[in-house]
XYZ file of N, CA, C and O in Angstrom:
716
model
N 97.536 -42.959 21.614
C 96.135 -43.152 21.269
C 96.006 -43.030 19.748
O 96.530 -42.111 19.145
N 95.300 -43.945 19.173
C 95.121 -43.937 17.731
C 93.880 -43.135 17.354
O 93.047 -42.796 18.193
N 93.743 -42.850 16.048
C 92.560 -42.158 15.551
C 91.309 -42.980 15.883
O 90.282 -42.434 16.282
N 91.416 -44.300 15.757
C 90.277 -45.162 16.076
C 89.889 -45.008 17.552
O 88.717 -44.937 17.890
N 90.896 -44.950 18.467
C 90.617 -44.761 19.883
C 89.881 -43.452 20.122
O 88.941 -43.390 20.901
N 90.303 -42.386 19.458
C 89.659 -41.085 19.609
C 88.213 -41.166 19.145
O 87.298 -40.670 19.810
N 87.959 -41.807 18.011
C 86.588 -41.960 17.517
C 85.734 -42.744 18.523
O 84.590 -42.416 18.769
N 86.312 -43.812 19.105
C 85.568 -44.592 20.082
C 85.208 -43.742 21.300
O 84.104 -43.822 21.812
N 86.150 -42.908 21.745
C 85.878 -42.041 22.888
C 84.792 -41.028 22.571
O 84.015 -40.656 23.441
N 84.733 -40.558 21.336
C 83.702 -39.595 20.958
C 82.312 -40.208 21.036
O 81.330 -39.504 21.252
N 82.207 -41.511 20.868
C 80.920 -42.191 20.897
C 80.474 -42.577 22.303
O 79.383 -43.101 22.484
N 81.292 -42.332 23.308
C 81.000 -42.713 24.680
C 80.238 -41.588 25.378
O 80.602 -40.423 25.277
N 79.175 -41.955 26.088
C 78.405 -40.972 26.851
C 79.026 -40.839 28.235
O 79.107 -41.813 28.988
N 79.478 -39.636 28.566
C 80.099 -39.360 29.858
C 79.196 -38.421 30.647
O 78.801 -37.365 30.140
N 78.846 -38.816 31.871
C 78.017 -37.994 32.745
C 78.613 -38.021 34.157
O 79.435 -38.881 34.474
N 78.177 -37.078 34.978
C 78.688 -37.030 36.349
C 77.629 -36.510 37.315
O 76.597 -35.974 36.900
N 77.947 -36.653 38.581
C 77.167 -36.062 39.665
C 78.121 -35.835 40.831
O 79.263 -36.295 40.806
N 77.648 -35.134 41.833
C 78.416 -34.920 43.059
C 77.531 -35.348 44.224
O 76.361 -34.961 44.293
N 78.089 -36.195 45.109
C 77.330 -36.702 46.249
C 78.112 -36.435 47.537
O 79.338 -36.363 47.516
N 77.393 -36.301 48.650
C 78.087 -36.117 49.932
C 78.641 -37.443 50.442
O 78.148 -38.516 50.085
N 79.667 -37.362 51.269
C 80.229 -38.536 51.929
C 80.894 -38.071 53.219
O 81.132 -36.879 53.391
N 81.228 -38.992 54.102
C 81.964 -38.612 55.314
C 83.333 -37.996 55.006
O 83.926 -37.357 55.863
N 83.822 -38.174 53.791
C 85.110 -37.622 53.379
C 84.960 -36.318 52.604
O 85.918 -35.833 52.023
N 83.756 -35.779 52.560
C 83.487 -34.571 51.791
C 82.823 -34.924 50.470
O 82.567 -36.094 50.183
N 82.546 -33.899 49.656
C 81.879 -34.143 48.372
C 82.695 -35.087 47.483
O 83.915 -35.005 47.432
N 81.983 -35.992 46.810
C 82.603 -36.961 45.911
C 82.012 -36.752 44.524
O 80.791 -36.693 44.369
N 82.879 -36.641 43.525
C 82.425 -36.545 42.141
C 82.433 -37.937 41.540
O 83.447 -38.633 41.560
N 81.277 -38.352 41.030
C 81.128 -39.645 40.365
C 81.035 -39.404 38.869
O 80.300 -38.508 38.437
N 81.768 -40.167 38.080
C 81.754 -40.037 36.630
C 81.448 -41.406 36.038
O 81.936 -42.429 36.521
N 80.639 -41.411 34.989
C 80.265 -42.649 34.314
C 80.567 -42.540 32.829
O 80.317 -41.507 32.209
N 81.116 -43.600 32.264
C 81.289 -43.766 30.823
C 80.315 -44.857 30.393
O 80.477 -46.014 30.796
N 79.319 -44.495 29.615
C 78.327 -45.463 29.118
C 77.777 -46.374 30.214
O 77.640 -47.581 30.040
N 77.470 -45.813 31.377
C 76.844 -46.572 32.447
C 77.794 -47.279 33.382
O 77.367 -47.845 34.384
N 79.080 -47.288 33.081
C 80.067 -47.903 33.964
C 80.783 -46.827 34.762
O 81.239 -45.831 34.190
N 80.891 -47.000 36.067
C 81.579 -46.029 36.906
C 83.031 -45.919 36.458
O 83.757 -46.907 36.436
N 83.455 -44.723 36.084
C 84.821 -44.521 35.596
C 85.645 -43.644 36.523
O 86.858 -43.569 36.377
N 84.995 -42.973 37.473
C 85.739 -42.168 38.440
C 84.904 -41.951 39.690
O 83.686 -41.779 39.622
N 85.577 -41.995 40.819
C 85.043 -41.596 42.103
C 86.142 -40.744 42.702
O 87.142 -41.262 43.178
N 85.964 -39.445 42.590
C 87.033 -38.505 42.933
C 86.718 -37.770 44.225
O 85.668 -37.139 44.345
N 87.633 -37.853 45.156
C 87.494 -37.128 46.403
C 87.992 -35.700 46.201
O 88.992 -35.475 45.513
N 87.294 -34.749 46.795
C 87.642 -33.341 46.648
C 89.090 -33.109 47.078
O 89.570 -33.710 48.033
N 89.771 -32.261 46.347
C 91.168 -31.897 46.603
C 92.137 -33.049 46.401
O 93.242 -33.042 46.917
N 91.740 -34.051 45.644
C 92.628 -35.153 45.319
C 93.787 -34.630 44.476
O 93.620 -33.728 43.663
N 94.931 -35.221 44.650
C 96.126 -34.843 43.906
C 95.886 -34.846 42.395
O 96.424 -34.035 41.676
N 95.061 -35.769 41.915
C 94.832 -35.904 40.478
C 93.495 -35.338 40.013
O 93.130 -35.475 38.860
N 92.746 -34.709 40.915
C 91.403 -34.239 40.579
C 91.390 -33.364 39.327
O 90.517 -33.497 38.476
N 92.368 -32.493 39.166
C 92.354 -31.549 38.049
C 92.764 -32.164 36.719
O 92.604 -31.537 35.684
N 93.289 -33.386 36.715
C 93.746 -33.998 35.460
C 92.944 -35.241 35.097
O 93.410 -36.084 34.357
N 91.738 -35.341 35.588
C 90.960 -36.550 35.381
C 90.212 -36.599 34.062
O 89.627 -37.596 33.726
N 90.177 -35.523 33.308
C 89.466 -35.560 32.038
C 88.070 -34.996 32.165
O 87.630 -34.619 33.249
N 87.332 -34.960 31.068
C 85.995 -34.363 31.078
C 85.009 -35.195 31.895
O 85.054 -36.418 31.892
N 84.144 -34.492 32.604
C 83.138 -35.147 33.429
C 81.813 -35.293 32.703
O 80.923 -35.972 33.181
N 81.650 -34.649 31.563
C 80.385 -34.708 30.833
C 79.309 -33.897 31.533
O 79.557 -33.192 32.501
N 78.094 -34.052 31.043
C 76.972 -33.301 31.623
C 76.614 -33.859 32.992
O 76.930 -34.996 33.330
N 75.952 -33.035 33.785
C 75.519 -33.479 35.113
C 74.245 -34.318 34.959
O 73.321 -33.918 34.257
N 74.222 -35.470 35.604
C 73.079 -36.381 35.506
C 72.871 -37.033 36.870
O 73.229 -38.195 37.081
N 72.307 -36.279 37.795
C 72.159 -36.751 39.174
C 71.344 -38.031 39.300
O 71.566 -38.824 40.212
N 70.412 -38.262 38.403
C 69.521 -39.424 38.514
C 70.101 -40.721 37.941
O 69.434 -41.750 37.959
N 71.333 -40.692 37.464
C 71.926 -41.886 36.853
C 72.926 -42.605 37.756
O 73.607 -43.520 37.301
N 72.988 -42.225 39.009
C 73.988 -42.804 39.903
C 73.368 -43.395 41.169
O 74.027 -43.506 42.199
N 72.099 -43.794 41.098
C 71.407 -44.293 42.289
C 72.102 -45.507 42.904
O 72.263 -45.583 44.129
N 72.518 -46.473 42.088
C 73.188 -47.671 42.618
C 74.506 -47.315 43.298
O 74.817 -47.838 44.369
N 75.274 -46.428 42.680
C 76.555 -46.027 43.268
C 76.301 -45.324 44.594
O 76.934 -45.636 45.613
N 75.375 -44.392 44.605
C 75.052 -43.638 45.821
C 74.599 -44.600 46.934
O 75.074 -44.502 48.062
N 73.714 -45.524 46.607
C 73.214 -46.486 47.597
C 74.354 -47.334 48.153
O 74.476 -47.513 49.373
N 75.203 -47.862 47.275
C 76.286 -48.724 47.733
C 77.321 -47.951 48.546
O 77.870 -48.482 49.517
N 77.589 -46.715 48.192
C 78.508 -45.891 48.995
C 77.916 -45.632 50.383
O 78.623 -45.724 51.393
N 76.633 -45.306 50.436
C 75.968 -45.090 51.725
C 76.054 -46.350 52.590
O 76.332 -46.276 53.793
N 75.832 -47.511 51.979
C 75.920 -48.774 52.713
C 77.345 -49.033 53.196
O 77.559 -49.497 54.324
N 78.327 -48.737 52.353
C 79.735 -48.908 52.739
C 80.045 -48.052 53.969
O 80.590 -48.542 54.964
N 79.684 -46.775 53.905
C 80.003 -45.890 55.024
C 79.166 -46.199 56.264
O 79.584 -45.905 57.383
N 77.997 -46.813 56.099
C 77.170 -47.234 57.240
C 77.699 -48.531 57.859
O 77.242 -48.949 58.919
N 78.642 -49.188 57.190
C 79.215 -50.426 57.706
C 78.439 -51.675 57.348
O 78.701 -52.747 57.897
N 77.500 -51.565 56.403
C 76.704 -52.737 56.025
C 77.130 -53.339 54.689
O 76.581 -54.361 54.281
N 78.061 -52.729 53.989
C 78.542 -53.246 52.702
C 80.056 -53.381 52.763
O 80.759 -52.445 53.119
N 80.552 -54.562 52.372
C 81.995 -54.795 52.338
C 82.514 -55.034 50.924
O 83.721 -55.097 50.723
N 81.615 -55.191 49.966
C 81.994 -55.367 48.553
C 81.055 -54.535 47.695
O 79.862 -54.458 47.982
N 81.593 -53.969 46.640
C 80.771 -53.218 45.695
C 80.399 -54.113 44.528
O 81.188 -54.961 44.108
N 79.209 -53.904 44.018
C 78.710 -54.659 42.881
C 78.215 -53.646 41.850
O 77.021 -53.391 41.744
N 79.153 -53.040 41.168
C 78.839 -51.969 40.221
C 79.531 -52.239 38.890
O 80.656 -52.753 38.870
N 78.909 -51.856 37.774
C 79.633 -51.927 36.506
C 80.727 -50.859 36.502
O 80.477 -49.702 36.867
N 81.935 -51.263 36.148
C 83.069 -50.339 36.133
C 83.567 -50.141 34.708
O 83.483 -51.042 33.874
N 84.094 -48.963 34.460
C 84.732 -48.644 33.190
C 86.126 -48.137 33.547
O 86.305 -46.967 33.872
N 87.101 -49.042 33.556
C 88.464 -48.701 33.940
C 89.170 -48.018 32.777
O 89.367 -48.626 31.722
N 89.537 -46.754 32.978
C 90.183 -45.964 31.933
C 91.675 -45.886 32.249
O 92.077 -45.192 33.189
N 92.479 -46.628 31.508
C 93.916 -46.633 31.741
C 94.603 -47.583 30.790
O 93.970 -48.205 29.934
N 95.906 -47.710 30.962
C 96.684 -48.627 30.135
C 96.367 -50.062 30.553
O 95.779 -50.296 31.619
N 96.791 -51.016 29.756
C 96.539 -52.422 30.113
C 97.257 -52.771 31.421
O 96.725 -53.522 32.239
N 98.444 -52.216 31.641
C 99.166 -52.472 32.891
C 98.399 -51.880 34.078
O 98.224 -52.534 35.112
N 97.933 -50.642 33.944
C 97.166 -50.024 35.023
C 95.912 -50.831 35.333
O 95.616 -51.104 36.508
N 95.208 -51.245 34.298
C 93.987 -52.037 34.522
C 94.314 -53.356 35.218
O 93.559 -53.819 36.091
N 95.438 -53.954 34.898
C 95.860 -55.200 35.560
C 96.060 -54.959 37.061
O 95.627 -55.758 37.892
N 96.711 -53.845 37.390
C 96.927 -53.504 38.803
C 95.583 -53.238 39.485
O 95.315 -53.743 40.579
N 94.718 -52.462 38.842
C 93.422 -52.116 39.443
C 92.553 -53.357 39.639
O 91.833 -53.457 40.628
N 92.631 -54.301 38.711
C 91.895 -55.553 38.881
C 92.441 -56.333 40.078
O 91.695 -56.999 40.796
N 93.758 -56.223 40.308
C 94.353 -56.816 41.514
C 93.840 -56.147 42.773
O 93.571 -56.820 43.783
N 93.676 -54.829 42.741
C 93.127 -54.107 43.887
C 91.733 -54.606 44.243
O 91.378 -54.721 45.416
N 90.947 -54.899 43.219
C 89.577 -55.360 43.437
C 89.528 -56.694 44.186
O 88.503 -57.039 44.770
N 90.633 -57.435 44.188
C 90.677 -58.731 44.872
C 91.165 -58.625 46.326
O 91.202 -59.632 47.036
N 91.539 -57.432 46.778
C 91.957 -57.270 48.177
C 90.691 -57.178 49.027
O 89.894 -56.259 48.850
N 90.485 -58.135 49.930
C 89.248 -58.138 50.717
C 89.119 -56.932 51.647
O 90.119 -56.373 52.118
N 87.897 -56.563 51.915
C 87.550 -55.526 52.875
C 88.283 -55.794 54.186
O 88.341 -56.926 54.665
N 88.881 -54.755 54.761
C 89.539 -54.886 56.048
C 90.938 -55.467 55.993
O 91.570 -55.642 57.028
N 91.437 -55.771 54.802
C 92.794 -56.296 54.667
C 93.645 -55.310 53.866
O 93.119 -54.455 53.167
N 94.938 -55.455 53.992
C 95.855 -54.617 53.228
C 96.880 -55.500 52.528
O 97.033 -56.676 52.857
N 97.559 -54.899 51.567
C 98.669 -55.541 50.866
C 99.767 -54.493 50.703
O 99.476 -53.309 50.545
N 100.993 -54.946 50.671
C 102.093 -54.051 50.300
C 102.141 -53.995 48.775
O 101.528 -54.820 48.081
N 102.871 -53.028 48.254
C 103.017 -52.926 46.798
C 103.651 -54.191 46.241
O 103.254 -54.687 45.188
N 104.633 -54.744 46.956
C 105.277 -55.980 46.518
C 104.322 -57.162 46.534
O 104.320 -57.984 45.619
N 103.501 -57.263 47.575
C 102.525 -58.355 47.643
C 101.517 -58.240 46.510
O 101.159 -59.244 45.887
N 101.074 -57.022 46.233
C 100.140 -56.823 45.124
C 100.797 -57.213 43.803
O 100.183 -57.892 42.976
N 102.047 -56.818 43.619
C 102.767 -57.182 42.391
C 102.797 -58.705 42.233
O 102.479 -59.231 41.162
N 103.157 -59.404 43.302
C 103.228 -60.868 43.241
C 101.856 -61.468 42.954
O 101.742 -62.423 42.172
N 100.803 -60.918 43.556
C 99.459 -61.456 43.362
C 98.952 -61.289 41.933
O 98.092 -62.043 41.498
N 99.495 -60.314 41.203
C 99.074 -60.151 39.807
C 100.092 -60.731 38.837
O 100.053 -60.465 37.647
N 101.011 -61.537 39.382
C 101.932 -62.294 38.545
C 103.196 -61.572 38.138
O 103.839 -61.956 37.160
N 103.604 -60.562 38.897
C 104.822 -59.819 38.582
C 105.881 -60.083 39.642
O 105.572 -60.478 40.762
N 107.132 -59.840 39.291
C 108.231 -59.987 40.246
C 108.247 -58.750 41.136
O 108.504 -57.636 40.661
N 107.973 -58.897 42.424
C 107.906 -57.735 43.314
C 109.237 -56.990 43.435
O 109.249 -55.791 43.704
N 110.349 -57.672 43.182
C 111.657 -57.014 43.281
C 111.856 -55.985 42.187
O 112.597 -55.029 42.360
N 111.189 -56.187 41.059
C 111.403 -55.279 39.928
C 110.171 -54.465 39.547
O 110.275 -53.571 38.717
N 109.047 -54.773 40.127
C 107.832 -54.095 39.663
C 107.033 -53.369 40.745
O 106.001 -52.782 40.450
N 107.499 -53.376 41.984
C 106.750 -52.725 43.063
C 106.520 -51.240 42.801
O 105.435 -50.721 43.061
N 107.528 -50.566 42.283
C 107.361 -49.118 42.009
C 106.364 -48.870 40.891
O 105.558 -47.955 40.964
N 106.413 -49.677 39.851
C 105.454 -49.524 38.749
C 104.030 -49.816 39.240
O 103.078 -49.130 38.856
N 103.893 -50.814 40.105
C 102.592 -51.128 40.696
C 102.121 -49.946 41.538
O 100.958 -49.548 41.488
N 103.034 -49.348 42.297
C 102.691 -48.176 43.100
C 102.242 -47.003 42.249
O 101.273 -46.313 42.576
N 102.920 -46.790 41.136
C 102.539 -45.690 40.236
C 101.159 -45.937 39.632
O 100.328 -45.022 39.557
N 100.880 -47.168 39.224
C 99.559 -47.488 38.665
C 98.480 -47.370 39.736
O 97.387 -46.844 39.478
N 98.801 -47.824 40.941
C 97.864 -47.709 42.057
C 97.506 -46.237 42.280
O 96.338 -45.895 42.484
N 98.493 -45.374 42.199
C 98.282 -43.943 42.414
C 97.462 -43.270 41.333
O 96.946 -42.175 41.540
N 97.329 -43.894 40.189
C 96.541 -43.320 39.084
C 95.112 -43.861 39.040
O 94.354 -43.532 38.138
N 94.746 -44.658 40.023
C 93.389 -45.190 40.096
C 92.392 -44.047 40.199
O 92.498 -43.197 41.073
N 91.421 -44.024 39.313
C 90.402 -42.973 39.292
C 89.176 -43.325 40.121
O 88.324 -42.483 40.336
N 89.050 -44.560 40.543
C 87.815 -44.996 41.207
C 88.119 -45.332 42.670
O 88.047 -46.484 43.102
N 88.473 -44.306 43.442
C 88.801 -44.490 44.852
C 87.669 -45.202 45.574
O 86.507 -45.163 45.145
N 87.987 -45.860 46.642
C 87.085 -46.596 47.528
C 86.554 -47.862 46.849
O 86.753 -48.958 47.353
N 85.886 -47.731 45.712
C 85.323 -48.889 45.014
C 86.443 -49.794 44.493
O 86.391 -51.016 44.631
N 87.456 -49.213 43.881
C 88.685 -49.925 43.514
C 89.667 -49.538 44.621
O 90.244 -48.457 44.592
N 89.802 -50.387 45.644
C 90.354 -49.977 46.929
C 91.872 -49.759 46.989
O 92.607 -50.488 47.672
N 92.328 -48.721 46.341
C 93.755 -48.392 46.370
C 94.213 -48.010 47.781
O 95.405 -48.091 48.091
N 93.269 -47.621 48.646
C 93.618 -47.269 50.022
C 94.112 -48.480 50.818
O 94.740 -48.318 51.856
N 93.875 -49.685 50.325
C 94.275 -50.897 51.036
C 95.725 -51.294 50.768
O 96.184 -52.324 51.244
N 96.453 -50.486 50.006
C 97.854 -50.791 49.724
C 98.729 -49.899 50.607
O 98.558 -48.680 50.643
N 99.642 -50.551 51.324
C 100.501 -49.861 52.285
C 101.957 -50.198 51.988
O 102.252 -51.053 51.156
N 102.863 -49.545 52.698
C 104.283 -49.818 52.531
C 104.652 -51.198 53.061
O 103.932 -51.781 53.885
N 105.780 -51.719 52.618
C 106.236 -53.051 53.030
C 106.429 -53.133 54.540
O 106.262 -54.194 55.139
N 106.737 -52.001 55.171
C 106.942 -51.971 56.611
C 105.653 -51.695 57.386
O 105.670 -51.494 58.591
N 104.513 -51.658 56.679
C 103.227 -51.406 57.319
C 102.856 -49.934 57.419
O 101.786 -49.592 57.921
N 103.724 -49.064 56.927
C 103.463 -47.624 57.007
C 102.420 -47.198 55.971
O 102.336 -47.777 54.886
N 101.642 -46.192 56.332
C 100.718 -45.610 55.365
C 101.547 -44.822 54.364
O 102.342 -43.971 54.745
N 101.360 -45.121 53.108
C 102.090 -44.423 52.054
C 101.101 -43.921 51.030
O 99.957 -44.382 50.987
N 101.528 -43.004 50.222
C 100.768 -42.389 49.158
C 99.294 -42.688 49.030
O 98.884 -43.825 49.013
N 98.515 -41.633 48.976
C 97.086 -41.702 48.658
C 96.759 -40.349 48.055
O 96.957 -39.303 48.692
N 96.289 -40.355 46.823
C 96.090 -39.105 46.082
C 95.177 -38.123 46.809
O 95.294 -36.923 46.639
N 94.288 -38.633 47.657
C 93.360 -37.758 48.380
C 93.859 -37.421 49.783
O 93.140 -36.814 50.559
N 95.078 -37.824 50.109
C 95.671 -37.488 51.400
C 95.678 -38.649 52.376
O 94.764 -39.473 52.394
N 96.728 -38.699 53.188
C 96.875 -39.800 54.146
C 95.805 -39.782 55.237
O 95.452 -40.830 55.763
N 95.265 -38.605 55.577
C 94.189 -38.563 56.572
C 92.966 -39.330 56.079
O 92.321 -40.060 56.839
N 92.656 -39.172 54.792
C 91.520 -39.905 54.234
C 91.811 -41.396 54.137
O 90.944 -42.238 54.377
N 93.039 -41.752 53.802
C 93.422 -43.166 53.753
C 93.295 -43.773 55.153
O 92.735 -44.855 55.320
N 93.785 -43.064 56.163
C 93.684 -43.524 57.545
C 92.215 -43.704 57.941
O 91.846 -44.697 58.566
N 91.359 -42.757 57.541
C 89.932 -42.849 57.833
C 89.345 -44.120 57.220
O 88.617 -44.861 57.879
N 89.632 -44.371 55.936
C 89.073 -45.540 55.250
C 89.554 -46.847 55.874
O 88.764 -47.771 56.094
N 90.834 -46.931 56.184
C 91.356 -48.150 56.807
C 90.772 -48.326 58.210
O 90.435 -49.442 58.608
N 90.623 -47.231 58.950
C 90.008 -47.301 60.275
C 88.551 -47.722 60.188
O 88.074 -48.530 60.994
N 87.843 -47.181 59.195
C 86.442 -47.556 58.975
C 86.326 -49.059 58.722
O 85.450 -49.729 59.268
N 87.222 -49.597 57.925
C 87.172 -51.021 57.597
C 87.637 -51.892 58.759
O 87.314 -53.076 58.810
N 88.365 -51.325 59.715
C 88.859 -52.086 60.862
C 87.874 -52.090 62.023
O 88.043 -52.874 62.957
N 86.837 -51.262 61.980
C 85.871 -51.183 63.089
C 85.259 -52.551 63.365
O 84.893 -53.279 62.448
N 85.175 -52.884 64.662
C 84.554 -54.136 65.052
C 85.464 -55.343 64.936
O 85.064 -56.457 65.241
N 86.686 -55.137 64.483
C 87.621 -56.264 64.367
C 88.467 -56.342 65.634
O 88.754 -55.328 66.252
N 88.901 -57.523 66.006
C 89.790 -57.634 67.176
C 91.041 -56.791 66.970
O 91.499 -56.581 65.848
N 91.615 -56.330 68.044
C 92.774 -55.424 68.017
C 93.910 -55.969 67.140
O 94.562 -55.207 66.448
N 94.171 -57.271 67.185
C 95.305 -57.813 66.414
C 95.091 -57.728 64.907
O 96.013 -57.943 64.150
N 93.872 -57.404 64.467
C 93.614 -57.297 63.048
C 93.619 -55.862 62.540
O 93.308 -55.624 61.395
N 93.943 -54.918 63.427
C 93.986 -53.529 62.974
C 95.046 -53.374 61.905
O 96.089 -54.041 61.936
N 94.800 -52.490 60.994
C 95.629 -52.379 59.797
C 96.791 -51.418 59.948
O 97.651 -51.349 59.098
N 96.798 -50.604 60.963
C 97.859 -49.587 61.097
C 98.040 -49.214 62.549
O 97.240 -49.528 63.387
């Protein structure tokens, strides 16, 4: 990070709130109005996510509404301004995650290929970037599974990943179940 990057970060307004969800309390963080984190309690990376800023419960109405709609089964895509905080490679992977449709999954290799990388040499790097996603659910890292169809890594735990994939599979014919 350069001195200029540090100065730019100092000028960014960071705020947060905590909202309930079927998965437990969720911490929402915003950088200048763009959602920069959706952290599930007890997430593997929860303690290293950076400053949350002041609490601003009234600044997350759209996020709260869209999350409620998602969990109610009436929303399959999010329409929120995002502020992806990561390296250019991580952001490339996360942008690939955003293109995985609701109710579908991809392997790490398939995701690598979809973002223009050789899956034979980049699947692990894609997996590592996927694991550093700060905006769970909205940037659907839970939709990435092992090449053999197995549930693999999820910073908030495999039970929560199973819940999210099951939630997205509700109402679909049996042959379309994800796991």
